[in-house]
Coordinates of C-alpha atoms in Angstrom, one line a residue:
M12 CA -50.9 30.8 7.6
A13 CA -53.5 30.5 4.9
L14 CA -51.7 27.6 3.4
S15 CA -51.6 25.8 6.7
C16 CA -55.3 26.4 7.5
K17 CA -56.2 25.1 4.0
S18 CA -54.2 22.0 4.5
W19 CA -55.6 21.5 7.9
L20 CA -59.1 21.8 6.7
A21 CA -58.4 19.3 3.8
N22 CA -56.8 16.9 6.2
E23 CA -59.7 17.0 8.7
C24 CA -62.3 16.6 5.9
G25 CA -60.3 13.6 4.6
K26 CA -60.2 12.0 8.1
H27 CA -63.9 12.3 8.7
L28 CA -65.1 11.6 5.2
L29 CA -65.3 7.9 5.7
L30 CA -67.0 8.3 9.1
L31 CA -69.6 10.7 7.6
V32 CA -70.3 8.3 4.7
W33 CA -70.6 5.4 7.1
L34 CA -73.0 7.3 9.4
A35 CA -75.1 8.5 6.5
T36 CA -75.4 4.9 5.2
N37 CA -76.5 3.7 8.5
V38 CA -79.2 6.4 8.8
W39 CA -80.4 5.9 5.3
L40 CA -80.6 2.1 5.6
F41 CA -82.5 2.4 8.9
W42 CA -85.0 4.9 7.5
K43 CA -85.5 3.0 4.2
T44 CA -86.2 -0.3 6.0
F45 CA -88.5 1.4 8.5
V46 CA -90.7 3.0 5.8
L47 CA -90.8 -0.3 3.8
Y48 CA -92.2 -2.2 6.7
Y49 CA -94.5 0.6 7.8
S50 CA -96.2 1.2 4.4
G51 CA -95.5 -1.9 2.4
P52 CA -98.8 -3.8 1.5
Q53 CA -97.1 -7.2 1.9
Y54 CA -96.5 -6.4 5.5
F55 CA -99.9 -4.9 6.3
Y56 CA -101.3 -7.8 8.4
L57 CA -98.0 -8.2 10.2
H58 CA -97.8 -4.5 10.9
K59 CA -101.4 -4.5 12.2
M60 CA -100.4 -7.2 14.7
L61 CA -97.0 -5.9 15.8
G62 CA -97.3 -2.1 15.3
L63 CA -94.0 -0.1 15.3
G64 CA -92.2 -3.0 16.9
L65 CA -92.0 -4.6 13.4
C66 CA -90.6 -1.5 11.8
V67 CA -88.0 -0.9 14.5
S68 CA -86.9 -4.5 14.7
R69 CA -86.4 -4.8 10.9
A70 CA -84.7 -1.4 10.5
S71 CA -82.3 -2.2 13.3
A72 CA -81.6 -5.6 11.8
S73 CA -80.6 -3.9 8.5
V74 CA -78.1 -1.7 10.4
L75 CA -76.7 -4.8 12.2
N76 CA -76.3 -6.6 8.9
L77 CA -74.3 -3.7 7.5
N78 CA -72.0 -3.3 10.5
C79 CA -71.5 -7.0 11.2
S80 CA -70.1 -7.2 7.7
L81 CA -68.0 -4.0 7.9
V82 CA -66.5 -4.8 11.3
L83 CA -64.5 -7.7 9.8
L84 CA -62.8 -5.7 7.1
P85 CA -60.5 -3.6 9.3
M86 CA -59.1 -6.8 10.8
C87 CA -57.9 -8.0 7.4
R88 CA -54.4 -6.7 8.1
C89 CA -52.6 -8.3 5.2
L90 CA -55.1 -7.0 2.7
L91 CA -54.9 -3.5 4.2
A92 CA -51.1 -3.6 4.2
L93 CA -51.0 -4.6 0.6
I94 CA -53.3 -1.8 -0.4
R95 CA -51.6 0.7 1.7
G96 CA -48.1 -0.2 0.4
S97 CA -49.2 0.1 -3.2
Q98 CA -48.2 3.6 -4.5
K99 CA -50.3 3.1 -7.6
V100 CA -53.5 2.2 -5.9
T101 CA -53.8 4.8 -3.2
G102 CA -52.4 8.2 -2.2
R103 CA -51.0 9.5 1.0
K104 CA -54.4 10.7 2.5
V105 CA -56.1 7.4 1.8
R106 CA -53.2 5.5 3.4
R107 CA -53.5 7.7 6.5
L108 CA -57.3 6.9 6.5
M109 CA -56.4 3.2 6.4
D110 CA -54.3 3.7 9.5
K111 CA -57.6 4.5 11.3
S112 CA -58.9 1.0 10.5
K113 CA -58.8 0.0 14.2
T114 CA -60.8 3.0 15.1
F115 CA -63.4 2.1 12.5
H116 CA -63.5 -1.4 13.8
V117 CA -64.3 0.0 17.3
A118 CA -66.9 2.3 15.9
C119 CA -68.7 -0.5 14.1
G120 CA -68.6 -2.5 17.4
F121 CA -70.3 0.3 19.2
V122 CA -73.0 0.6 16.6
I123 CA -73.6 -3.2 16.8
C124 CA -74.0 -3.0 20.5
I125 CA -76.4 -0.1 20.4
F126 CA -78.6 -1.4 17.7
S127 CA -78.6 -4.9 19.2
V128 CA -80.2 -3.3 22.3
V129 CA -82.8 -1.6 20.0
H130 CA -83.3 -4.9 18.2
V131 CA -83.8 -6.9 21.3
V132 CA -86.2 -4.4 22.9
A133 CA -88.3 -4.3 19.7
H134 CA -88.5 -8.1 19.5
V135 CA -89.5 -8.4 23.1
G136 CA -92.4 -6.1 22.3
N137 CA -93.1 -8.2 19.2
T138 CA -93.2 -11.4 21.2
L139 CA -95.7 -9.8 23.7
S140 CA -97.8 -8.6 20.7
F141 CA -97.8 -12.1 19.2
S142 CA -99.2 -13.4 22.5
V143 CA -101.8 -10.6 23.2
R144 CA -103.0 -10.0 19.6
Y145 CA -103.1 -13.7 18.6
S146 CA -105.3 -14.1 15.5
E147 CA -107.2 -17.3 15.0
E148 CA -107.9 -16.3 11.4
L149 CA -104.3 -15.9 10.5
P150 CA -102.5 -18.9 12.2
A151 CA -99.6 -18.9 9.7
L152 CA -98.7 -15.3 10.8
N153 CA -98.5 -16.0 14.5
M154 CA -95.4 -16.8 16.4
A155 CA -97.5 -17.7 19.5
R156 CA -99.4 -21.0 19.5
Y157 CA -102.4 -19.6 21.3
R158 CA -103.7 -16.3 22.8
G159 CA -102.0 -15.3 26.0
E160 CA -99.0 -17.7 25.7
D161 CA -96.2 -16.7 28.0
P162 CA -93.7 -14.6 26.0
R163 CA -90.8 -16.3 27.9
V164 CA -91.9 -19.6 26.6
I165 CA -92.0 -18.3 23.0
I166 CA -88.5 -17.0 23.4
F167 CA -86.9 -20.0 24.9
T168 CA -88.7 -22.6 22.7
T169 CA -87.8 -21.2 19.3
V170 CA -84.6 -21.2 17.4
P171 CA -84.6 -17.4 16.9
G172 CA -85.3 -16.8 20.6
I173 CA -82.6 -19.2 21.9
T174 CA -79.9 -18.0 19.4
G175 CA -80.9 -14.4 20.1
V176 CA -80.3 -14.8 23.8
L177 CA -76.9 -16.5 23.2
L178 CA -75.9 -13.7 20.8
V179 CA -76.7 -11.1 23.4
V180 CA -74.6 -13.0 26.0
I181 CA -71.6 -13.3 23.7
L182 CA -71.9 -9.6 22.6
F183 CA -72.0 -8.5 26.2
L184 CA -68.9 -10.5 27.1
M185 CA -67.0 -9.2 24.1
F186 CA -68.1 -5.6 24.8
T187 CA -67.2 -5.6 28.5
A188 CA -63.9 -7.4 27.9
S189 CA -62.9 -4.8 25.3
S190 CA -62.9 -2.0 28.0
Y191 CA -59.6 -0.3 28.6
C192 CA -59.3 -1.4 32.2
I193 CA -59.7 -5.1 31.4
R194 CA -57.4 -4.9 28.4
V195 CA -54.7 -3.3 30.6
S196 CA -55.1 -5.5 33.7
S197 CA -55.8 -8.8 32.0
Y198 CA -55.2 -8.9 28.2
E199 CA -55.9 -12.6 28.1
I200 CA -59.5 -12.1 29.0
F201 CA -59.9 -9.6 26.2
W202 CA -58.1 -12.0 23.8
Y203 CA -60.1 -15.1 24.5
T204 CA -63.5 -13.4 24.7
H205 CA -62.9 -11.5 21.5
N206 CA -62.3 -14.8 19.7
L207 CA -65.9 -15.7 20.5
F208 CA -66.7 -13.8 17.3
I209 CA -66.5 -17.2 15.5
V210 CA -69.4 -18.5 17.6
F211 CA -71.2 -15.2 17.2
Y212 CA -71.3 -15.4 13.4
I213 CA -72.4 -19.0 13.5
L214 CA -75.3 -18.2 15.8
L215 CA -76.1 -15.1 13.7
L216 CA -76.5 -17.2 10.5
V217 CA -78.7 -19.7 12.4
H218 CA -80.7 -16.9 14.1
V219 CA -81.9 -15.4 10.8
A220 CA -82.9 -18.8 9.4
G221 CA -85.7 -19.1 12.0
G222 CA -88.2 -17.2 9.9
V223 CA -90.1 -15.5 12.7
L224 CA -91.5 -12.6 10.5
K225 CA -93.4 -13.3 7.3
Y226 CA -94.8 -11.3 4.4
Q227 CA -97.9 -11.8 2.3
T228 CA -97.2 -13.3 -1.1
N229 CA -100.7 -12.8 -2.8
V230 CA -101.3 -9.1 -2.4
D231 CA -102.9 -9.0 -5.9
A232 CA -105.4 -11.7 -5.1
H233 CA -106.0 -10.5 -1.5
P234 CA -105.3 -6.8 -1.3
P235 CA -105.1 -5.3 2.2
G236 CA -108.6 -4.1 3.2
C237 CA -110.6 -6.4 0.9
F238 CA -113.8 -8.1 2.1
R239 CA -114.3 -11.8 2.4
P240 CA -117.5 -13.0 0.7
N241 CA -118.4 -15.5 3.5
K242 CA -118.7 -12.7 6.1
T243 CA -121.2 -9.9 6.6
I244 CA -121.2 -6.5 8.1
Q245 CA -124.0 -3.9 8.7
N246 CA -123.7 -1.0 6.2
P247 CA -125.8 2.1 5.6
R248 CA -126.3 1.4 1.9
S249 CA -127.1 -2.3 2.3
K250 CA -128.2 -4.4 5.2
M251 CA -126.1 -7.4 4.2
K252 CA -122.6 -6.8 2.8
P253 CA -119.4 -8.8 2.8
A254 CA -117.8 -8.6 6.3
P255 CA -114.4 -7.0 6.7
D256 CA -111.4 -8.7 8.3
P257 CA -111.3 -7.9 12.1
F258 CA -107.9 -6.3 11.6
F259 CA -109.5 -3.4 9.8
D260 CA -111.7 -2.1 12.5
D261 CA -109.7 1.1 12.9
L262 CA -109.4 1.8 9.1
P263 CA -110.6 5.2 7.9
A264 CA -114.2 5.2 6.5
S265 CA -113.0 6.2 3.1
S266 CA -110.7 3.2 2.9
I267 CA -113.6 0.9 3.9
T268 CA -115.8 2.5 1.2
D269 CA -113.1 2.0 -1.4
N270 CA -112.7 -1.6 -0.6
F271 CA -116.5 -2.5 -0.7
N272 CA -116.0 -3.2 -4.4
R273 CA -112.8 -5.3 -3.7
I274 CA -113.7 -8.8 -3.0
C275 CA -111.0 -11.2 -1.7
K276 CA -110.3 -13.8 -4.4
E277 CA -108.5 -16.1 -1.9
E278 CA -107.2 -16.3 1.6
P279 CA -104.0 -14.4 2.4
H280 CA -100.8 -16.5 2.1
F281 CA -97.7 -15.8 4.1
Q282 CA -94.1 -16.9 3.6
H283 CA -90.8 -16.6 5.5
H284 CA -88.3 -14.1 4.4
F285 CA -85.3 -15.3 2.6
P286 CA -82.3 -14.9 5.1
E287 CA -80.4 -11.8 3.9
T288 CA -77.8 -11.7 6.6
W289 CA -75.6 -14.3 4.9
L290 CA -75.6 -12.1 1.8
W291 CA -74.1 -9.3 3.9
V292 CA -71.7 -11.3 6.0
S293 CA -70.5 -14.1 3.7
G294 CA -68.2 -12.0 1.6
P295 CA -66.3 -10.3 4.4
L296 CA -66.3 -13.5 6.5
C297 CA -64.8 -15.6 3.7
L298 CA -62.3 -12.8 3.0
Y299 CA -61.3 -12.8 6.7
C300 CA -61.1 -16.6 6.9
A301 CA -58.9 -16.6 3.7
E302 CA -56.6 -14.0 5.3
R303 CA -56.3 -16.0 8.5
L304 CA -55.4 -19.1 6.5
Y305 CA -52.8 -17.1 4.6
R306 CA -51.4 -15.8 7.9
Y307 CA -51.2 -19.3 9.3
I308 CA -49.4 -20.6 6.2
R309 CA -47.0 -17.7 6.2
S310 CA -46.3 -18.0 9.9
S311 CA -45.6 -21.7 9.6
A312 CA -42.2 -20.9 8.2
P313 CA -39.5 -21.3 10.9
V314 CA -38.1 -18.3 12.7
T315 CA -34.6 -18.5 14.3
I316 CA -33.8 -16.4 17.3
V317 CA -30.2 -15.5 17.0
S318 CA -29.7 -13.4 20.1
V319 CA -31.6 -12.1 23.2
V320 CA -30.3 -9.0 24.9
S321 CA -31.5 -7.9 28.4
H322 CA -31.8 -4.1 28.7
P323 CA -32.5 -2.0 31.8
C324 CA -36.1 -1.2 32.9
D325 CA -37.4 -4.7 32.1
V326 CA -36.8 -4.5 28.4
I327 CA -35.5 -7.3 26.3
E328 CA -34.3 -7.2 22.7
V329 CA -34.9 -10.2 20.5
R330 CA -33.0 -10.6 17.2
M331 CA -34.5 -13.1 14.6
V332 CA -33.9 -14.4 11.1
K333 CA -36.6 -15.7 8.7
N334 CA -36.1 -16.7 5.1
N335 CA -37.5 -14.3 2.5
F336 CA -38.5 -11.8 5.1
R337 CA -38.8 -8.2 4.0
A338 CA -39.7 -5.2 6.0
R339 CA -39.9 -1.4 5.9
P340 CA -39.0 1.0 8.7
G341 CA -42.0 1.6 11.0
Q342 CA -43.5 -1.8 10.2
Y343 CA -44.6 -4.2 12.9
I344 CA -44.7 -7.9 13.3
V345 CA -47.1 -10.2 15.2
V346 CA -45.3 -12.6 17.5
H347 CA -46.8 -15.9 18.3
C348 CA -45.0 -18.4 20.7
P349 CA -46.9 -21.7 21.2
N350 CA -44.8 -22.5 24.2
V351 CA -46.1 -19.4 25.9
S352 CA -49.7 -19.5 24.6
S353 CA -51.4 -21.7 22.0
F354 CA -53.7 -18.9 20.7
E355 CA -52.3 -15.6 21.9
S356 CA -50.2 -13.3 19.8
H357 CA -49.1 -9.7 20.1
P358 CA -47.8 -7.0 17.7
F359 CA -44.4 -5.3 18.2
T360 CA -42.7 -2.6 16.2
L361 CA -39.6 -3.6 14.3
T362 CA -36.7 -1.7 15.9
V363 CA -34.1 -3.5 13.6
C364 CA -35.0 -4.0 10.0
P365 CA -33.2 -6.5 7.7
T366 CA -30.8 -5.0 5.2
E367 CA -29.1 -6.1 2.0
R368 CA -26.1 -7.3 3.9
K369 CA -27.8 -8.6 7.1
A370 CA -31.1 -10.5 7.2
T371 CA -31.4 -10.1 11.0
F372 CA -34.5 -8.2 12.3
G373 CA -35.4 -7.4 15.9
I374 CA -37.9 -6.0 18.4
H375 CA -37.7 -4.5 21.8
L376 CA -40.4 -5.6 24.2
R377 CA -41.1 -4.5 27.7
V378 CA -42.1 -7.0 30.3
V379 CA -45.4 -5.6 31.6
G380 CA -47.9 -8.6 31.5
D381 CA -48.3 -12.3 31.9
W382 CA -47.5 -13.1 28.3
T383 CA -44.3 -11.0 28.1
A384 CA -43.2 -12.4 31.5
R385 CA -43.5 -16.0 30.3
F386 CA -41.8 -15.1 27.1
Q387 CA -38.9 -13.6 29.0
E388 CA -38.6 -16.7 31.2
L389 CA -38.6 -18.9 28.2
L390 CA -35.8 -16.9 26.5
L391 CA -33.7 -16.0 29.5
P392 CA -33.0 -18.3 32.4
E393 CA -33.4 -16.8 35.9
S394 CA -29.7 -16.7 36.4
N395 CA -29.3 -14.4 33.4
L396 CA -32.2 -12.0 34.1
D397 CA -30.0 -9.4 35.8
L398 CA -27.5 -9.2 33.0
E399 CA -27.4 -5.9 31.0
I400 CA -25.7 -6.6 27.8
L401 CA -25.5 -3.6 25.5
P402 CA -25.2 -4.0 21.7
I403 CA -21.8 -3.4 20.2
V404 CA -21.4 -0.5 17.8
Q405 CA -19.4 -2.6 15.4
Q406 CA -22.3 -4.9 14.9
R407 CA -24.5 -2.1 13.4
R408 CA -24.5 -2.2 9.6
F409 CA -26.3 0.3 7.4
P410 CA -27.7 0.0 3.8
K411 CA -25.4 0.9 0.9
D412 CA -27.9 3.4 -0.5
E413 CA -26.6 7.0 -0.5
W414 CA -28.4 9.5 1.8
Q415 CA -29.4 11.8 -1.1
H416 CA -31.6 9.0 -2.5
Y417 CA -34.0 9.5 0.3
K418 CA -36.8 12.1 0.3
L419 CA -36.1 12.8 3.9
R420 CA -34.0 15.9 4.3
R421 CA -33.9 16.4 8.1
L422 CA -34.9 14.3 11.0
Y423 CA -35.9 15.6 14.5
F424 CA -35.7 12.7 17.0
V425 CA -37.3 13.5 20.3
W426 CA -37.2 10.8 23.0
V427 CA -38.7 11.1 26.4
C428 CA -37.9 8.6 29.2
R429 CA -38.5 8.4 32.9
E430 CA -35.3 6.7 33.8
I431 CA -31.8 7.3 32.5
Q432 CA -31.2 3.6 32.0
S433 CA -33.9 3.6 29.2
F434 CA -31.7 5.6 26.9
Y435 CA -29.2 2.6 26.7
W436 CA -31.7 0.7 24.5
F437 CA -30.7 2.6 21.4
A438 CA -27.7 4.6 22.7
D439 CA -25.2 2.8 20.5
L440 CA -27.3 3.2 17.4
L441 CA -27.9 6.9 17.9
C442 CA -24.2 7.5 18.5
A443 CA -23.3 5.4 15.4
L444 CA -25.7 7.5 13.3
H445 CA -24.3 10.7 14.7
Q446 CA -20.8 9.7 14.0
K447 CA -21.6 8.6 10.5
L448 CA -23.4 11.8 9.6
W449 CA -20.5 13.9 10.9
Q450 CA -18.0 11.9 8.8
E451 CA -20.2 12.6 5.7
N452 CA -20.3 16.3 6.6
R453 CA -24.1 16.2 7.3
P454 CA -24.3 17.1 11.0
D455 CA -27.7 18.9 10.5
Y456 CA -29.4 15.8 9.1
L457 CA -30.2 14.3 12.5
N458 CA -31.3 16.5 15.4
I459 CA -31.5 14.5 18.6
K460 CA -33.3 15.8 21.7
L461 CA -33.4 13.5 24.8
F462 CA -35.6 14.4 27.8
L463 CA -35.4 12.8 31.2
S464 CA -38.8 13.4 32.8
K465 CA -38.1 12.1 36.3
A466 CA -34.7 13.5 37.2
E467 CA -33.2 12.8 40.6
G468 CA -30.2 15.1 40.7
L469 CA -28.0 15.7 37.8
Q470 CA -27.7 12.6 35.7
N471 CA -26.0 11.6 32.4
I472 CA -25.5 8.6 30.2
R473 CA -22.3 7.0 31.5
G474 CA -19.6 6.1 29.1
E475 CA -17.1 8.0 27.0
R476 CA -18.7 6.9 23.8
Y477 CA -22.0 8.5 24.8
R478 CA -20.6 12.0 25.1
A479 CA -22.6 13.1 22.0
L480 CA -25.9 12.1 23.7
N481 CA -25.1 13.7 27.0
S482 CA -24.8 17.1 25.3
R483 CA -28.3 16.6 24.0
L484 CA -29.8 15.4 27.3
L485 CA -32.4 17.8 28.8
L486 CA -34.1 17.5 32.2
G487 CA -37.9 17.7 32.5
R488 CA -40.7 17.3 29.9
P489 CA -40.6 18.7 26.4
R490 CA -42.3 22.1 25.8
W491 CA -44.1 20.8 22.7
K492 CA -45.6 24.1 21.6
L493 CA -42.2 25.9 21.6
L494 CA -40.6 22.9 19.9
F495 CA -43.2 23.0 17.1
E496 CA -42.7 26.8 16.7
E497 CA -38.9 26.3 16.5
I498 CA -39.2 23.5 13.9
G499 CA -41.8 25.5 11.9
K500 CA -39.5 28.6 11.9
Y501 CA -36.6 26.8 10.4
N502 CA -38.8 24.9 7.9
Q503 CA -41.1 27.6 6.6
Q504 CA -43.5 26.6 3.8
K505 CA -42.5 23.0 4.2
C506 CA -44.4 19.8 4.9
I507 CA -43.2 18.0 8.0
G508 CA -44.4 14.5 9.0
V509 CA -45.0 14.0 12.8
F510 CA -44.7 10.4 13.9
C511 CA -45.7 9.5 17.4
C512 CA -45.1 6.3 19.4
G513 CA -46.0 6.9 23.0
P514 CA -48.7 7.4 25.6
K515 CA -52.2 8.7 24.7
E516 CA -51.8 12.1 26.4
I517 CA -48.7 12.9 24.4
S518 CA -50.4 11.7 21.3
K519 CA -53.4 14.0 21.9
T520 CA -51.0 17.0 22.4
L521 CA -49.0 16.3 19.3
H522 CA -52.2 15.8 17.2
K523 CA -53.6 19.1 18.4
L524 CA -50.4 21.0 17.8
S525 CA -50.1 19.4 14.3
N526 CA -53.5 20.6 13.3
A527 CA -53.1 24.1 14.8
S528 CA -52.2 26.9 12.4
N529 CA -48.8 28.7 12.6
A530 CA -47.3 31.9 11.3
F531 CA -44.7 30.2 9.1
G532 CA -46.9 28.3 6.7
T533 CA -45.5 25.0 7.8
I534 CA -47.7 22.0 7.5
F535 CA -47.4 19.3 10.1
E536 CA -48.9 15.9 9.1
Y537 CA -49.6 13.8 12.2
N538 CA -49.1 10.0 12.2
K539 CA -49.5 7.6 15.0
E540 CA -48.3 4.1 15.4
S541 CA -51.3 1.8 14.8
F542 CA -51.3 -2.0 15.3
S543 CA -54.4 -2.8 13.1

């Protein structure tokens, strides 16, 4: 048990390490920028005019720069696959962290939305301050053209204001369309609105080039608090002294006394900030664009569909061939069909991988949405939709490698379906594997458990060749805790990989049981299918 707890703790720390580093970086960047604009002498005049709105707007902008650059990296699928597949570059724990790239992408999106709200609220306050605290002595520092100018006019007549409004609208559309209910009910809305990110980044680069906020460039010649020689002020030690700038009325008396001997050598000069956003974004954006170009070039190679099989429960199996295509078990492919949609594409897990003797690979897809329905209509005419053609056992071919060459020593295959017809999808493959292992005197290599969750009377898989599966068919839902205890008992002090492809509730249950300690010292490493 101690071994299991130690492994669980190391596993959890590894999972959350990247998240903690990312959160700490965001907090540090926000605080560092806030302090810089609060106490930096080059921002003294601007801070006196805008107050904390300046500090909050610039600090939130720094966090947005960081996350707008990081949010692109998890979407570089080819790069992540290359790094993850390299045994020399990364280890198992790092590869499992990379499987969470989609989660990290979503987390960055949430931070962008939250700090965008903070940034907008702060800049609305800044616009109001520019109007109310308009300074005729510092015209170069003002965003407003005169005192009391309508803040709405300032927003909608400046490049930063207009682009800022458009950015908020696009971000709102992307955020709302990313909700679970919209993605499930109408995936097309999510797809097309999410591709507005191209417009988003263009507007972002234009937005920061507006140069609303400025900093003082001649702090040495005009230190904050210095007195101008052409103005006077009443002072206890002298009736006529150089007058202070009106911005310093609320300065402490000690500060005024210290600056009596500091005469301004020249008027303050202000300059726009050099846009820093492109320094943050340009690298990941170029990397992402290069990957999209690489994907486009690679996907331009022709793919031949060799067969389409209609399975029960609205599932079709598509077999394809593509030159120089290599894949590993568990890999997924992105299917794009221009005749169905010009821009839309969807990931599917490979259910048939190419081998040395056969280059065919295939996927099983369930018809649950508009895209899959149109794809099915394109592949199967209406007259053939009711056909249920099952694969033939003799068409299944296996690699020449001997079984002992694999690190895998035992496989527990648990399959839960609502309808008995669903088991026909891979019934022939499972029976062929079972027969092959028995012929090789390795019956314990594959342990099959089939569960029929919605049973109406006593049901079985019809057909004499499916007798091996019927003996392993159980009614009801799996009792996962007892199943984990049974596997742990027969594999004490071993490391067992748990691979889940299924609904979210089952995934949460398996994840929780994998992390729980057990009395046998067995370590369960949880893995979930991730299309990222």
